PDB file of C-alpha atoms in Angstrom:
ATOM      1  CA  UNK A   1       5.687 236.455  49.134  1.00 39.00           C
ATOM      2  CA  UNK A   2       5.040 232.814  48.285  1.00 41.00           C
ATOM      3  CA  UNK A   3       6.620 230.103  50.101  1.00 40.00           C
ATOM      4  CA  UNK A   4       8.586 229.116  46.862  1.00 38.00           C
ATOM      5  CA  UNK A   5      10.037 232.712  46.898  1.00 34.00           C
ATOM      6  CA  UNK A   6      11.794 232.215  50.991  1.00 32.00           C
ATOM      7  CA  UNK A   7      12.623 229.009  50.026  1.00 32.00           C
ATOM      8  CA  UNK A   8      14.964 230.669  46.962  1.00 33.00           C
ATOM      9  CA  UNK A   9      16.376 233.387  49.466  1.00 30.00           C
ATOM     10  CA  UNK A  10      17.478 231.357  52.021  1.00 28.00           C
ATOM     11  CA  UNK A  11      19.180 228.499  49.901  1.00 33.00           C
ATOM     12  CA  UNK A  12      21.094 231.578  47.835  1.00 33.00           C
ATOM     13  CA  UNK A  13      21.326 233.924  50.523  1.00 29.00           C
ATOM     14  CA  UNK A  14      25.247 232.017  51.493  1.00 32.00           C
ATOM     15  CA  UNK A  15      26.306 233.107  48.022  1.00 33.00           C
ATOM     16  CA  UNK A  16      27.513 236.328  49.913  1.00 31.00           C
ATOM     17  CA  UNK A  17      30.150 234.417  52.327  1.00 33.00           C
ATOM     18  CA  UNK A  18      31.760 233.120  49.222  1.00 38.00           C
ATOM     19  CA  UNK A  19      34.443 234.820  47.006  1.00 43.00           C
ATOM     20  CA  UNK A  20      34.610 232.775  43.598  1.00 56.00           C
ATOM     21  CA  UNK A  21      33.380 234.705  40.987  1.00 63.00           C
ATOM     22  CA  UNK A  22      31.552 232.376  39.054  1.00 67.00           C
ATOM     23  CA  UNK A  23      28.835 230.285  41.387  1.00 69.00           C
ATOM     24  CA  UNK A  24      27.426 226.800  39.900  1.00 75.00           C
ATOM     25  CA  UNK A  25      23.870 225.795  41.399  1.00 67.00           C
ATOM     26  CA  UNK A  26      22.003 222.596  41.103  1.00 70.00           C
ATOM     27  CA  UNK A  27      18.395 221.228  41.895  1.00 60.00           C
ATOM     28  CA  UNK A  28      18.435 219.405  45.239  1.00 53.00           C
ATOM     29  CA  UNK A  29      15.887 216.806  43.045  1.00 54.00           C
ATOM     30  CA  UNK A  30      17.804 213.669  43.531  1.00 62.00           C
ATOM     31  CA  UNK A  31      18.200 211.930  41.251  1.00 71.00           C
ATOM     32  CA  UNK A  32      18.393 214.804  39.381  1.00 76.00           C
ATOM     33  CA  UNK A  33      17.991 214.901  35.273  1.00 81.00           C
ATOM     34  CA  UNK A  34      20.709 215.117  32.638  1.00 87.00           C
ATOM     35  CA  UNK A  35      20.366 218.653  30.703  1.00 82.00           C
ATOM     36  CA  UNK A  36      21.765 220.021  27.517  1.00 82.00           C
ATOM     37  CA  UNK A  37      24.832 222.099  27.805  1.00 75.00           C
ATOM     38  CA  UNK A  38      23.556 223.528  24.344  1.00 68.00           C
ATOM     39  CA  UNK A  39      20.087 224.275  23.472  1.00 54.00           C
ATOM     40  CA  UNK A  40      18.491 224.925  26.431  1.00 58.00           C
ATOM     41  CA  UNK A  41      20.395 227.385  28.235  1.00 65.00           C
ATOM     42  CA  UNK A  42      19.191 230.880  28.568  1.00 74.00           C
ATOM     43  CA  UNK A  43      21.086 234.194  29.273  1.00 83.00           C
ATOM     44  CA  UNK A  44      19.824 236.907  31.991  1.00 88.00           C
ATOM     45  CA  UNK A  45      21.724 239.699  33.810  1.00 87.00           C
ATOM     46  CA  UNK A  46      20.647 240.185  37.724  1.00 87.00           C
ATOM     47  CA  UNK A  47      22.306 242.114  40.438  1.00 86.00           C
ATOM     48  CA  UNK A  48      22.538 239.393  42.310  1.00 88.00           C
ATOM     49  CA  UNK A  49      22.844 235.427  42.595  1.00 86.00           C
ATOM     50  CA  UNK A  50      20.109 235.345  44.932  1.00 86.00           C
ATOM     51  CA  UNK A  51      17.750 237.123  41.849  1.00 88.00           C
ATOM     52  CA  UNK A  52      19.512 234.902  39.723  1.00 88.00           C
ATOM     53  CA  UNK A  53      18.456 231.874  42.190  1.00 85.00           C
ATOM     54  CA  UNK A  54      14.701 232.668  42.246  1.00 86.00           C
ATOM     55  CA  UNK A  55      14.577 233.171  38.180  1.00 87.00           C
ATOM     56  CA  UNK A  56      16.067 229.596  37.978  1.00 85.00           C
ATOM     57  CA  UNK A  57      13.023 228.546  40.807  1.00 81.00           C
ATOM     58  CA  UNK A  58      10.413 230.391  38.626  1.00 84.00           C
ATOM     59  CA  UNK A  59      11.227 228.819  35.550  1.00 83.00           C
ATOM     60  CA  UNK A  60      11.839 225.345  36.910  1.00 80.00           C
ATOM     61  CA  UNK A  61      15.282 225.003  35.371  1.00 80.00           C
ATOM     62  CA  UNK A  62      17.823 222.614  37.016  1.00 75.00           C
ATOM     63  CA  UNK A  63      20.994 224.541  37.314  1.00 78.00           C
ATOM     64  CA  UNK A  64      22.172 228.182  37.440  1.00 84.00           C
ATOM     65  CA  UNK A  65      25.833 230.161  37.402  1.00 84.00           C
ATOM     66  CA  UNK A  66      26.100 233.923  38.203  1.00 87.00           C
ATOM     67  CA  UNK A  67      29.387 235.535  37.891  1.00 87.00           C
ATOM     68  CA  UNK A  68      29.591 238.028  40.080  1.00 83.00           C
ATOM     69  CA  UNK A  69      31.761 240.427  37.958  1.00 89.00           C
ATOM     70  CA  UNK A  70      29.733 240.612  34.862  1.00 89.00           C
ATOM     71  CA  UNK A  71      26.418 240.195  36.732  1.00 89.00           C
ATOM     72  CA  UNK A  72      25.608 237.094  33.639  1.00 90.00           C
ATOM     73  CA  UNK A  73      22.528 234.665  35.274  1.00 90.00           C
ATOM     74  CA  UNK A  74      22.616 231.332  32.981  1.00 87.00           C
ATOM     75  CA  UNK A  75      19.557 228.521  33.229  1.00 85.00           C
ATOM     76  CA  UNK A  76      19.918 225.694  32.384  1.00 79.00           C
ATOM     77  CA  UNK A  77      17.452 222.780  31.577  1.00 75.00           C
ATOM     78  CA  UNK A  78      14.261 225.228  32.179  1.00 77.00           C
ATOM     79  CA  UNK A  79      11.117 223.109  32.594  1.00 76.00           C
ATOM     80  CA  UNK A  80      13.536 220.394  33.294  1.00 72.00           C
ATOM     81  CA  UNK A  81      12.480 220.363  37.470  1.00 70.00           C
ATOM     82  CA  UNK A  82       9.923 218.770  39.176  1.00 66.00           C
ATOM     83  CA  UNK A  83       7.130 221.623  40.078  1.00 67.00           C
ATOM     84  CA  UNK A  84       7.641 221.561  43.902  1.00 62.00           C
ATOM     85  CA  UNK A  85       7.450 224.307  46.339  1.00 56.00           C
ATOM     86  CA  UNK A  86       9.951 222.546  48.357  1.00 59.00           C
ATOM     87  CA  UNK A  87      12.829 222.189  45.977  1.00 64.00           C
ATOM     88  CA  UNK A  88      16.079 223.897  46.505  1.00 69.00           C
ATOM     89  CA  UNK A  89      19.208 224.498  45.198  1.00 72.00           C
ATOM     90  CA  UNK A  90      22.787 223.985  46.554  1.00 75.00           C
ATOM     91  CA  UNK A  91      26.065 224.982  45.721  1.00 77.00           C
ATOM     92  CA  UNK A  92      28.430 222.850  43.262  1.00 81.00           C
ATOM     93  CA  UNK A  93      31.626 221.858  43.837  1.00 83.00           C
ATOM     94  CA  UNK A  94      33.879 224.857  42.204  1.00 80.00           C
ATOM     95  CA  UNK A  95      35.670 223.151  38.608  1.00 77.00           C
ATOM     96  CA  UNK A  96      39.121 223.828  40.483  1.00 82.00           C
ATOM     97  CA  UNK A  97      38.157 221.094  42.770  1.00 90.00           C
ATOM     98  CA  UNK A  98      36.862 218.577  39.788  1.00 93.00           C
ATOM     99  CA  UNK A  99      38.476 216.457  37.160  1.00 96.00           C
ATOM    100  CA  UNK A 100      37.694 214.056  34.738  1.00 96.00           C
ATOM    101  CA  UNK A 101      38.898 210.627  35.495  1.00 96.00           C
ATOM    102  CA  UNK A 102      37.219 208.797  32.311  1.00 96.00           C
ATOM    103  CA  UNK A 103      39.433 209.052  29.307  1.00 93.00           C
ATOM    104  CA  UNK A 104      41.312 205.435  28.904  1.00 91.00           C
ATOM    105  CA  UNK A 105      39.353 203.522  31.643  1.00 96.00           C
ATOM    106  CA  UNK A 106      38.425 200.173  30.850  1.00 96.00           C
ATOM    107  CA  UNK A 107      34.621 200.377  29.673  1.00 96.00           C
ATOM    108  CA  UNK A 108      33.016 197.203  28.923  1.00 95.00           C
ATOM    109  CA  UNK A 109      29.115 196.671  27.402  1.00 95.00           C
ATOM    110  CA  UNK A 110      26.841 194.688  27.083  1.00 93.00           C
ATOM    111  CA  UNK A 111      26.831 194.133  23.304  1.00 91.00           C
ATOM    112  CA  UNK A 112      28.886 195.357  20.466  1.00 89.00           C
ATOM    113  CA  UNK A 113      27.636 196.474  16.746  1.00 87.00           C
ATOM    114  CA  UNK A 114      28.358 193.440  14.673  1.00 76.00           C
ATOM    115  CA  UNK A 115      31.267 192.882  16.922  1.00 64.00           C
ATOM    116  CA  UNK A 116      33.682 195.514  15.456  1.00 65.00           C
ATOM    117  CA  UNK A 117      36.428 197.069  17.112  1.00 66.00           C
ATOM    118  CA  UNK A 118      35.337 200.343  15.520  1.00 73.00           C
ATOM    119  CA  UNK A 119      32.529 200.609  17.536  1.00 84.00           C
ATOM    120  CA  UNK A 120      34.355 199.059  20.744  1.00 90.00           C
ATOM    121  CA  UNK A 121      33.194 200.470  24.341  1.00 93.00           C
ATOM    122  CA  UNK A 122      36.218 201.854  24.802  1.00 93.00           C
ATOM    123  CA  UNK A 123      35.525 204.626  22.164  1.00 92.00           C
ATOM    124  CA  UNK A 124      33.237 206.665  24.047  1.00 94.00           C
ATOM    125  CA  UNK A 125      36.409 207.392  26.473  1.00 94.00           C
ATOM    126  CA  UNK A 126      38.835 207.580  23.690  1.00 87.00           C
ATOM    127  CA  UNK A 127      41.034 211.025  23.604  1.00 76.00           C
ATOM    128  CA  UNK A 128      38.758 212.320  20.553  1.00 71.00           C
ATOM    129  CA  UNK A 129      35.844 213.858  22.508  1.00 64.00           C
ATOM    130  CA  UNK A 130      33.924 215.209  19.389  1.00 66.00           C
ATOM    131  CA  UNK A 131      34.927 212.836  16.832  1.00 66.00           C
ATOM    132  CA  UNK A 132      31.519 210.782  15.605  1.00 71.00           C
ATOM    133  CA  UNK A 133      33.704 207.984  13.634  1.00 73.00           C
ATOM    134  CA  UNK A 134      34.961 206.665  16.986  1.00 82.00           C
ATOM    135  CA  UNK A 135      31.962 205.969  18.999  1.00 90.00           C
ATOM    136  CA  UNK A 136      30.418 202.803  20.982  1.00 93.00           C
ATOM    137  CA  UNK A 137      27.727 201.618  19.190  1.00 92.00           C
ATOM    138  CA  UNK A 138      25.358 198.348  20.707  1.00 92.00           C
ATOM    139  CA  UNK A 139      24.294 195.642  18.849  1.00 89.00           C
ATOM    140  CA  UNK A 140      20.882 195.759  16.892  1.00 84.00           C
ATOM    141  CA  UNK A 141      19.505 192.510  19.160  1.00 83.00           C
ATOM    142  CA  UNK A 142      20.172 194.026  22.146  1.00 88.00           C
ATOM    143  CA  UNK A 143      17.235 196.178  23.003  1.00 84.00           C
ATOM    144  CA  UNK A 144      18.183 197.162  27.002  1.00 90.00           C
ATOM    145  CA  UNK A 145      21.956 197.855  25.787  1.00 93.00           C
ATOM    146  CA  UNK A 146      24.139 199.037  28.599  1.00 96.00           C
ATOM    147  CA  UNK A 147      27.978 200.195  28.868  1.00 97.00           C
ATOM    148  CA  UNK A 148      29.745 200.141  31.987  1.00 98.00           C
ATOM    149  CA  UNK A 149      33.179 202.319  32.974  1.00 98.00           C
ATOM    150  CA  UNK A 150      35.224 200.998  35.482  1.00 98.00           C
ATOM    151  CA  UNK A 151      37.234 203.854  37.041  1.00 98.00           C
ATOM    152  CA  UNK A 152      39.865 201.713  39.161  1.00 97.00           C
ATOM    153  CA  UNK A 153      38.445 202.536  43.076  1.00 97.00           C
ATOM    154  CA  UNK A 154      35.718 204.138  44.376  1.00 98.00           C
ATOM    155  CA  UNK A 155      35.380 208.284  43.857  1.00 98.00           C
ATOM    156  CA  UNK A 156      33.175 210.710  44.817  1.00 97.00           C
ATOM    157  CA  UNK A 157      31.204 211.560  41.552  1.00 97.00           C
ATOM    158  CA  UNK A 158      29.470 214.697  40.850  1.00 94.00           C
ATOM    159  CA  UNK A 159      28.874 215.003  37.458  1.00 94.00           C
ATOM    160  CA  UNK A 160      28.812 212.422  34.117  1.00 96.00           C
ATOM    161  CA  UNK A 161      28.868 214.354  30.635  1.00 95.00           C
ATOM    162  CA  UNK A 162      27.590 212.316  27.699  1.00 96.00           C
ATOM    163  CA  UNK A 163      27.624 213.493  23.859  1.00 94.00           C
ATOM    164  CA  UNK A 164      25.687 210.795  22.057  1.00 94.00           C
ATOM    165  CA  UNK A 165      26.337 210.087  18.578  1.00 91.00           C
ATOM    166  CA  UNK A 166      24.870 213.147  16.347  1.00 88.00           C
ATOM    167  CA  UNK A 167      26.097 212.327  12.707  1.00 85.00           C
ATOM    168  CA  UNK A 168      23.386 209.963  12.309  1.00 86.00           C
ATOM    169  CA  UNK A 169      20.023 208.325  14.491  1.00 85.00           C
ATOM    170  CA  UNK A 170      20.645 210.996  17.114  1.00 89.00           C
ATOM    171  CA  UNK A 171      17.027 210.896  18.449  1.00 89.00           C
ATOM    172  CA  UNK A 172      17.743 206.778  19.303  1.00 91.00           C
ATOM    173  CA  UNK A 173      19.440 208.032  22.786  1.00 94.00           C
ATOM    174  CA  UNK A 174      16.317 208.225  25.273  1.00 93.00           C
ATOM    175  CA  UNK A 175      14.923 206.885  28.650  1.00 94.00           C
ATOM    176  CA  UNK A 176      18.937 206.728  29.831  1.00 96.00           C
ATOM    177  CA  UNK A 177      19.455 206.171  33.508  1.00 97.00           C
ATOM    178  CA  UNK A 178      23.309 206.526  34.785  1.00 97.00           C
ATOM    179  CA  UNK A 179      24.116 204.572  37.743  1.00 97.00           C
ATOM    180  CA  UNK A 180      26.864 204.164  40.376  1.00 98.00           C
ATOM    181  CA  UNK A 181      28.102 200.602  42.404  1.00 97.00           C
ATOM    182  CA  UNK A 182      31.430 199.867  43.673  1.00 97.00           C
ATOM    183  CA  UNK A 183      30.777 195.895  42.969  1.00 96.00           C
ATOM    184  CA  UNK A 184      30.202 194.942  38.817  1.00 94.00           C
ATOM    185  CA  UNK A 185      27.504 192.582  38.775  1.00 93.00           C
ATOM    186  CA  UNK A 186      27.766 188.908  36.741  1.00 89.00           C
ATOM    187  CA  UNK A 187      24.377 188.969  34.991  1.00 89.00           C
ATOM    188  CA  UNK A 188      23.933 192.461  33.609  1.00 89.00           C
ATOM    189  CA  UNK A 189      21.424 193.555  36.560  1.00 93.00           C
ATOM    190  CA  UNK A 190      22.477 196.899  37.893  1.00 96.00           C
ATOM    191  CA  UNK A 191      18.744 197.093  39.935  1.00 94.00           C
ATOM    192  CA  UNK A 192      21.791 197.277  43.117  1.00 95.00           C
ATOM    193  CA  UNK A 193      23.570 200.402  41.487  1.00 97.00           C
ATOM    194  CA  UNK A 194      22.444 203.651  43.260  1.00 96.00           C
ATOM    195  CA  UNK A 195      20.373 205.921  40.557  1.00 96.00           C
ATOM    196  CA  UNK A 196      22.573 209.156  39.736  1.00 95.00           C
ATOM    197  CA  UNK A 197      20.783 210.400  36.877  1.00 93.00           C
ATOM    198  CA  UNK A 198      18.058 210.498  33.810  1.00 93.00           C
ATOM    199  CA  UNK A 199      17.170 211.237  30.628  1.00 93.00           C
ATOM    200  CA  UNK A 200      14.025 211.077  28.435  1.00 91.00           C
ATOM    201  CA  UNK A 201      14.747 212.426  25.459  1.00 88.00           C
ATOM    202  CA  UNK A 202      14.759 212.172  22.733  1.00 92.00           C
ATOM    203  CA  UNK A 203      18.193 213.437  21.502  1.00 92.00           C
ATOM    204  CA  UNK A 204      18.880 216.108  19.283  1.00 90.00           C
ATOM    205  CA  UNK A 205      22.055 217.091  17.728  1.00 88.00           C
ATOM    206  CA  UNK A 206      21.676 220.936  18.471  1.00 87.00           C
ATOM    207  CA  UNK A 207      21.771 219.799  22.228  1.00 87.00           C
ATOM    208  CA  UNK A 208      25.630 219.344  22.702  1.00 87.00           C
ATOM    209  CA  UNK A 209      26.675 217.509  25.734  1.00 90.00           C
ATOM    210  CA  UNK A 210      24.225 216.157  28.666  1.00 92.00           C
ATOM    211  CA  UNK A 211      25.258 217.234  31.848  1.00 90.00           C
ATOM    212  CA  UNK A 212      24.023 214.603  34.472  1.00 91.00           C
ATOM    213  CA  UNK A 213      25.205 216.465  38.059  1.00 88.00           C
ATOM    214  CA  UNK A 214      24.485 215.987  41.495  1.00 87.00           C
ATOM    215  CA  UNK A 215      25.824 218.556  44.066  1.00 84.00           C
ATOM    216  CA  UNK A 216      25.901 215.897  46.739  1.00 86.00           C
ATOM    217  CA  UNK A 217      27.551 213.284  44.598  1.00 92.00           C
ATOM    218  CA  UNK A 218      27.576 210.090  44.826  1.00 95.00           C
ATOM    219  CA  UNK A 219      30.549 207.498  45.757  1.00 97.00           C
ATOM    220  CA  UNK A 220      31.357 204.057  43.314  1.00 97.00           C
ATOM    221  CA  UNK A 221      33.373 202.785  40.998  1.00 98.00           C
ATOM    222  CA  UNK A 222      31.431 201.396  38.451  1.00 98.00           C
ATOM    223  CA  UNK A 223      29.381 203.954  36.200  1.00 98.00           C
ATOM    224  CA  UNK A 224      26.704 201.996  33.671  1.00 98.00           C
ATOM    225  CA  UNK A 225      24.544 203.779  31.320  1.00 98.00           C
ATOM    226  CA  UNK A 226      21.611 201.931  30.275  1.00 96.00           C
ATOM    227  CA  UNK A 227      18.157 202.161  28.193  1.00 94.00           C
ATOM    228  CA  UNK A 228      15.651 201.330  30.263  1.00 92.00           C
ATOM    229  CA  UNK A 229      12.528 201.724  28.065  1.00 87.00           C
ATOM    230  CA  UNK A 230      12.134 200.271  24.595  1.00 80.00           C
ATOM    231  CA  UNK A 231      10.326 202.236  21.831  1.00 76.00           C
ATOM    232  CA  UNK A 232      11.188 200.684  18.354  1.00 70.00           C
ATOM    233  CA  UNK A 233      12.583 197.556  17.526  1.00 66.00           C
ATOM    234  CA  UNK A 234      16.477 199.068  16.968  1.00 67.00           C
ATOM    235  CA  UNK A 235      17.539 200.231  20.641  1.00 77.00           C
ATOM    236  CA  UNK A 236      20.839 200.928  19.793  1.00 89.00           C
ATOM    237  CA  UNK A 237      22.749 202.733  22.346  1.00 93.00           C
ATOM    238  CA  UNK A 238      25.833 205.153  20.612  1.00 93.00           C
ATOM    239  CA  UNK A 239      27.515 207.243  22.366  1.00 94.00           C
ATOM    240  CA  UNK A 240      30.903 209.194  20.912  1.00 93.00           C
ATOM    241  CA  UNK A 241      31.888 210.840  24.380  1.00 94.00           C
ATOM    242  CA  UNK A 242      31.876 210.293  28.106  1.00 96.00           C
ATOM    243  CA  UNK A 243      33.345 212.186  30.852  1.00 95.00           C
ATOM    244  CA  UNK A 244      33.108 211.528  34.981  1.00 97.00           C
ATOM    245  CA  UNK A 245      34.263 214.186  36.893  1.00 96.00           C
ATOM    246  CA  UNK A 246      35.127 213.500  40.752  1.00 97.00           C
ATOM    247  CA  UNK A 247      36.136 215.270  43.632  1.00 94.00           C
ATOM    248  CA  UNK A 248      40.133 215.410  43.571  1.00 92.00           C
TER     249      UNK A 248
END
């Protein structure tokens, strides 16, 4: 038995103490990367969340659930993890004990598409999730655009969704970082924001929503999303959807 292997059983091995019949695992590889909801998900069926635990080790994904009634095993993100014999996976916070805290938060950025109100920040936390005509959209000057939610006080975050614009240009949303502070800075540096998650990309419409989680979550009140890598000379950042869920 390889070390990888004991490492699998003894992280998943507390599964049994637990009575909620779906379990949520994610990567202990902090900061951890975002990973389609769509796309790249795969289906097994194991006897066990433990088996379930060291196919999601195996294949390198990022997160796993295993329902304990119908015996379903789903991966998600597989190749996503860093190949490590030392990474391990711990239990996420059960939904019951999340909720979203985004929708009609002030959201600022820092540049807006040919200053229109159509493509204002505060579209991405608007109440139509999956609507592409009401999306932020950055300015075409502004090649490391960012766009910053303000959530009122500091929370305990564990996961940020993001569904980027797919109607059009989907592949422009790449080399995203998410970040948490509790104090907005003046100048647009957010070097002092703790790292919560990435993403390389490039997008793809048949991806869905990113799921950027962390088990241990992180406390702010500020999230930013920003490019942080240029490629071309239009580094818009559009996004139609974002959602922060925090510990109630």
């Amino acid at each position: 038995m390889t070390k990888m292997t004991v490492i699998w059983i003894l992280v998943c091995a507390s599964v049994f103490a637990i009575t909620r019949t779906q379990l949520t695992y994610t990567m202990r590889e902090q900061p951890s990367a975002c990973v389609p909801m769509m796309g790249l998900t795969y289906n097994f069926r194991t006897t066990s969340s433990v088996l379930c635990g060291m196919l999601c080790g195996e294949k390198r994904a990022v997160k796993y659930t295993f329902n304990n009634i119908t015996n379903k095993c789903i991966l998600y993100g597989e190749g996503y993890a860093a190949a490590s014999s030392t990474n391990t996976l711990h239990l996420f916070p059960s939904p019951n004990s999340l909720e979203d805290v985004a929708t009609g938060k002030a959201a600022s950025a820092s540049s807006l598409l040919q200053s229109l109100y159509l493509y204002n920040p505060s579209m991405a936390v608007d109440n139509l999730e999956t609507d592409d005509s009401t999306i932020f959209h950055s300015d075409m000057n502004d090649l490391l655009p960012w766009w910053l939610l303000d959530l009122g006080e500091s929370r305990m975050i564990h996961e940020v969704q993001i569904l980027p614009r797919r109607d059009c240009c989907e592949y422009r949303f790449h080399d995203v970082e998410i970040r948490i502070g509790d104090v907005q800075p003046t100048n647009g540096d957010f070097s002092s924001f703790t790292l919560f998650s990435t993403y390389k990309g490039p997008y793809s419409s048949t991806l869905g929503r990113l799921s950027c989680a962390r088990s241990d979550g992180l406390s702010g009140r500020f999230v930013v999303i920003m490019k942080v890598e240029v490629i071309s000379g239009s580094e818009y950042l559009q996004m139609a959807d974002v959602n922060v869920f925090v510990q109630k």
